[in-house]
GROMACS .gro file of C-alpha atoms in nm:
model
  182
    1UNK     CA    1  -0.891   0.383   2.126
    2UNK     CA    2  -0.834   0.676   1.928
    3UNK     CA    3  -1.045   0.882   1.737
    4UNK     CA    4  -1.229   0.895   1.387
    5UNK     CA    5  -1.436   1.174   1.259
    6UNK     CA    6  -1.606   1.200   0.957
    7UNK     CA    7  -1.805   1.486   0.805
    8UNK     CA    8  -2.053   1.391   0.454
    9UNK     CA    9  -2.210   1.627   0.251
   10UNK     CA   10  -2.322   1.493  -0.121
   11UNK     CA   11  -2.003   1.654  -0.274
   12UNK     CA   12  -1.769   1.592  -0.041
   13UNK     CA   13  -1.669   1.330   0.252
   14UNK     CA   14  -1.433   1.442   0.524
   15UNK     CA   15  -1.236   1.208   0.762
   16UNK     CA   16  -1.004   1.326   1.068
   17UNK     CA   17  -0.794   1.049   1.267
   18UNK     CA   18  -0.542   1.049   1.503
   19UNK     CA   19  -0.274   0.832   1.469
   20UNK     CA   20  -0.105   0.901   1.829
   21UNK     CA   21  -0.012   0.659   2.071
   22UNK     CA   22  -0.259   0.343   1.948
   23UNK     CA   23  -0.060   0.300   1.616
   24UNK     CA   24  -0.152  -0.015   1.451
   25UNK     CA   25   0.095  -0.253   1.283
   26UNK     CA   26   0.234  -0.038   0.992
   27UNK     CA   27  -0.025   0.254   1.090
   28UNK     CA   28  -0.329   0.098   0.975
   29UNK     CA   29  -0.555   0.347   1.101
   30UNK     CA   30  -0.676   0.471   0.747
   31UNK     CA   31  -0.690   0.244   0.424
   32UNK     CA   32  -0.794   0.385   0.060
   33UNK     CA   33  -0.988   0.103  -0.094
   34UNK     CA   34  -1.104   0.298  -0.416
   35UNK     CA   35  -0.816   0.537  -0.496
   36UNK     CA   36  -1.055   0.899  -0.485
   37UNK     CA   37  -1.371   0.698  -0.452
   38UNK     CA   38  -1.389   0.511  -0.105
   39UNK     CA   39  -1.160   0.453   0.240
   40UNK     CA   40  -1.182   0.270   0.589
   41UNK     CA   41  -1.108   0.419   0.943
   42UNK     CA   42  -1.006   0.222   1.204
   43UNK     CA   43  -1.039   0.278   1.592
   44UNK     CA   44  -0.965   0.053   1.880
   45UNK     CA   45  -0.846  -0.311   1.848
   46UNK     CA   46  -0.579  -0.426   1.691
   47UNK     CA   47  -0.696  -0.793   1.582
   48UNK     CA   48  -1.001  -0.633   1.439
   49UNK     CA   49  -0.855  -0.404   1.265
   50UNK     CA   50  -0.608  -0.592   1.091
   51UNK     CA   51  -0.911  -0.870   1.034
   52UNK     CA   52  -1.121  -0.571   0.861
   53UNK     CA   53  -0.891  -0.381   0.694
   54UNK     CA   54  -0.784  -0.722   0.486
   55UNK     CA   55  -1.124  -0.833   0.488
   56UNK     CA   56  -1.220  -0.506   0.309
   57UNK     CA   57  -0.979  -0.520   0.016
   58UNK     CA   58  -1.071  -0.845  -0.035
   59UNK     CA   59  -1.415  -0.747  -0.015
   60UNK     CA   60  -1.334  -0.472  -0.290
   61UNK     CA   61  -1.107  -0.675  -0.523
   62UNK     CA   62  -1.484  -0.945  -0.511
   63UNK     CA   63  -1.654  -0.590  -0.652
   64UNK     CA   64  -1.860  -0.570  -0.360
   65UNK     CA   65  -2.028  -0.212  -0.281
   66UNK     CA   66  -1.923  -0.033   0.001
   67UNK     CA   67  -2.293  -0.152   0.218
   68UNK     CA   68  -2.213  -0.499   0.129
   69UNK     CA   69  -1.865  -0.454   0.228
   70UNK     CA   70  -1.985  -0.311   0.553
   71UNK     CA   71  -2.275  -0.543   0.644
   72UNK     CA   72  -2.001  -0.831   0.579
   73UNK     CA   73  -1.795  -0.739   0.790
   74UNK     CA   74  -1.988  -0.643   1.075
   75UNK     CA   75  -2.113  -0.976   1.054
   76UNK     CA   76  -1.785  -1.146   1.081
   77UNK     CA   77  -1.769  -0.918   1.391
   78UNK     CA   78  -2.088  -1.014   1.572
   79UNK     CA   79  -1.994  -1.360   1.493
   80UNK     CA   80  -1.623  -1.373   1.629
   81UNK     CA   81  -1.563  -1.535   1.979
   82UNK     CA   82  -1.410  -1.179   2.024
   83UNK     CA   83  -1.688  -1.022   2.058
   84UNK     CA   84  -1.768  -0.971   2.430
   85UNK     CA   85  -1.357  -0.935   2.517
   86UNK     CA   86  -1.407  -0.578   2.610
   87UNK     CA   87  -1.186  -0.472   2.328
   88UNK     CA   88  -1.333  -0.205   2.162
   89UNK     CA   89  -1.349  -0.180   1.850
   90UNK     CA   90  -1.530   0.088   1.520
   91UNK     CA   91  -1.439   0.104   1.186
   92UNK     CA   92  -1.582   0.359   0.916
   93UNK     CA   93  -1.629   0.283   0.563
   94UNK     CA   94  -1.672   0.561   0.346
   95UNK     CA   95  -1.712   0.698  -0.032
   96UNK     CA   96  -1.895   0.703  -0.335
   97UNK     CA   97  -2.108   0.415  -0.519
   98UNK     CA   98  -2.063   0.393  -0.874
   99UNK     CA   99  -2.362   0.612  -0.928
  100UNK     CA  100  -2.216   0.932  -0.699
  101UNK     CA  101  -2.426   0.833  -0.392
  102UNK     CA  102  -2.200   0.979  -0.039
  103UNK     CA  103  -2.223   0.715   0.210
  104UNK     CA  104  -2.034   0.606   0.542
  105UNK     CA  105  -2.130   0.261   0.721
  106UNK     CA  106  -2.029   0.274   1.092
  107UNK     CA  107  -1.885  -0.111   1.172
  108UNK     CA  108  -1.843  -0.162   1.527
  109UNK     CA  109  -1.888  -0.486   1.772
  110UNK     CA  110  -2.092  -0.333   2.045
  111UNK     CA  111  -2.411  -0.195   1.814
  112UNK     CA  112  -2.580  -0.307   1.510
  113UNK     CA  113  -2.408  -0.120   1.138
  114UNK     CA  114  -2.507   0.183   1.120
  115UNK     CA  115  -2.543   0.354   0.750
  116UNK     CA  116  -2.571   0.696   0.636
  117UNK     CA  117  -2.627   0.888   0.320
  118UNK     CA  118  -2.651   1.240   0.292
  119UNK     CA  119  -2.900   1.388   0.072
  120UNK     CA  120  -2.880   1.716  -0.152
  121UNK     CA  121  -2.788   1.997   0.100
  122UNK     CA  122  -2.777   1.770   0.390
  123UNK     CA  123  -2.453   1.769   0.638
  124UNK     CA  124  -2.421   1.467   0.858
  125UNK     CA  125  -2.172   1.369   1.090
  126UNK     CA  126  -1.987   1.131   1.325
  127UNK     CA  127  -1.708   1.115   1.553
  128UNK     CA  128  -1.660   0.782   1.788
  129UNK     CA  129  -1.770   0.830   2.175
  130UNK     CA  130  -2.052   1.057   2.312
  131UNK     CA  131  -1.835   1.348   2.470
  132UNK     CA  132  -1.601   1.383   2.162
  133UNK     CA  133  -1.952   1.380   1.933
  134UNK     CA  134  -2.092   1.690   2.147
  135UNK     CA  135  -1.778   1.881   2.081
  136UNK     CA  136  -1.768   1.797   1.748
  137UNK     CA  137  -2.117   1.946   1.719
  138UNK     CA  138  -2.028   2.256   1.895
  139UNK     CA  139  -1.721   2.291   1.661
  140UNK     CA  140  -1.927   2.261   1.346
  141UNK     CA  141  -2.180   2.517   1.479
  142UNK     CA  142  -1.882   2.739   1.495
  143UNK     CA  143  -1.683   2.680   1.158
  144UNK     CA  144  -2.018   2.547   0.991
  145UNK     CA  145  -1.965   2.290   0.723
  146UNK     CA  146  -2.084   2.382   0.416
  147UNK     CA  147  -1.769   2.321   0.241
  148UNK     CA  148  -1.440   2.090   0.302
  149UNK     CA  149  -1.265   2.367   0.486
  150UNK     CA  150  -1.511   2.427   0.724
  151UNK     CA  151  -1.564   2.107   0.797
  152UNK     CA  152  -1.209   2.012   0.842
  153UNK     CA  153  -1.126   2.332   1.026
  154UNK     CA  154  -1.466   2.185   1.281
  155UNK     CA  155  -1.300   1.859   1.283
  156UNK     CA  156  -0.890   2.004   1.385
  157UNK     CA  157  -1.045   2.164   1.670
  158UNK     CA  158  -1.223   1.873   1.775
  159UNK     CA  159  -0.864   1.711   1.814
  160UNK     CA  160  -0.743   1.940   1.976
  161UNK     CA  161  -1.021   1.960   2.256
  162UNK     CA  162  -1.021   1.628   2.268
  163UNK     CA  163  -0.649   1.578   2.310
  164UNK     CA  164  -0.686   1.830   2.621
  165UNK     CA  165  -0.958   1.599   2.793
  166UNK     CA  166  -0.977   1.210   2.642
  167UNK     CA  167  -0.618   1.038   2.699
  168UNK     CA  168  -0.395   0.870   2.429
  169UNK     CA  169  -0.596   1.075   2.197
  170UNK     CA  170  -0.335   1.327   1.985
  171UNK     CA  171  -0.413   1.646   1.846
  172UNK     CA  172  -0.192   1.577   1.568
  173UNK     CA  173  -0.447   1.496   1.344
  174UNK     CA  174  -0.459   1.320   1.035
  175UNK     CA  175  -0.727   1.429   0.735
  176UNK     CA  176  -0.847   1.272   0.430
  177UNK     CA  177  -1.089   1.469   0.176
  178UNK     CA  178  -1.254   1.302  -0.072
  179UNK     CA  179  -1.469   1.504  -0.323
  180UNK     CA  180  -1.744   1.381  -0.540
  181UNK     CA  181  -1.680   1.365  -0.970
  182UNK     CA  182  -1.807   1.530  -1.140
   0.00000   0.00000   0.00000
């Protein structure tokens, strides 16, 4: 299924992927909606992920905010006669609003959208699956993440613990930073 990890602070949003063996049709593991402002992550099925990663620039193009983009979405999810196929299947949509709010909207068709927003000097974090969550934890303990470094230096290591114990999941991680405007 692959993994996505993401790592939000109010000045800064920090996403690590691997793109090993579950490569998507032309990679689409990662898509940029808002060029410095906003992205999606993809894990698990293909279908769905080639359904919501159109469905989200469309979604963008209609100037829809990044929770309207999400709840859409995950409604088209819950309502597709894919649903209960046992194909798993997360997606994480992440950025800025147009007034500087951080935010990241967990999509997924097993549990109901999930939506986050860290507040000043709050850290919060994800990574798909329980196991790979717990390390993640441990690994921020030990970098911290305070800044973007930190928590991308957490977030390599994760990989790379992961890779040793989760297959199909490559510690040849990919990151994406983005940084709030000031």
């Amino acid at each position: 299924m692959g993994l996505v990890s993401i790592v939000a602070r109010e000045d800064f949003i920090s996403l690590v992927t691997d793109f090993g063996i579950h490569q998507v049709i032309d990679d689409m593991r990662f898509k940029e909606l808002i060029p410095d402002t906003a992205f999606i992550a993809f894990s698990g099925d293909e279908e769905y992920t080639l359904m919501a990663a159109s469905a989200a620039e469309t979604l963008i193009k209609q100037g829809f905010s990044l929770k309207e983009l999400a709840e859409s979405i995950q409604s088209s999810i819950n309502n597709s006669m894919l649903l209960n196929n046992g194909r798993p299947f997360e997606a994480v949509v992440a950025g800025y609003s147009q007034n500087g709010e951080a935010q990241y909207h967990i999509i997924s068709n097993a549990k109901p959208l999930e939506s986050y927003y860290p507040r000043a000097g709050e850290s919060l974090y994800y990574v798909n699956g329980h196991e790979p969550m717990l390390v993640l934890e441990r690994s921020l303990k030990m970098y911290g993440m305070g800044t973007a470094d930190q928590a991308l230096a957490a977030q390599i290591h994760l990989f790379q613990e992961a890779a040793k114990f989760i297959p199909n999941v490559n510690n040849q991680a990919e990151s994406y930073i983005l940084k709030k405007a000031n």
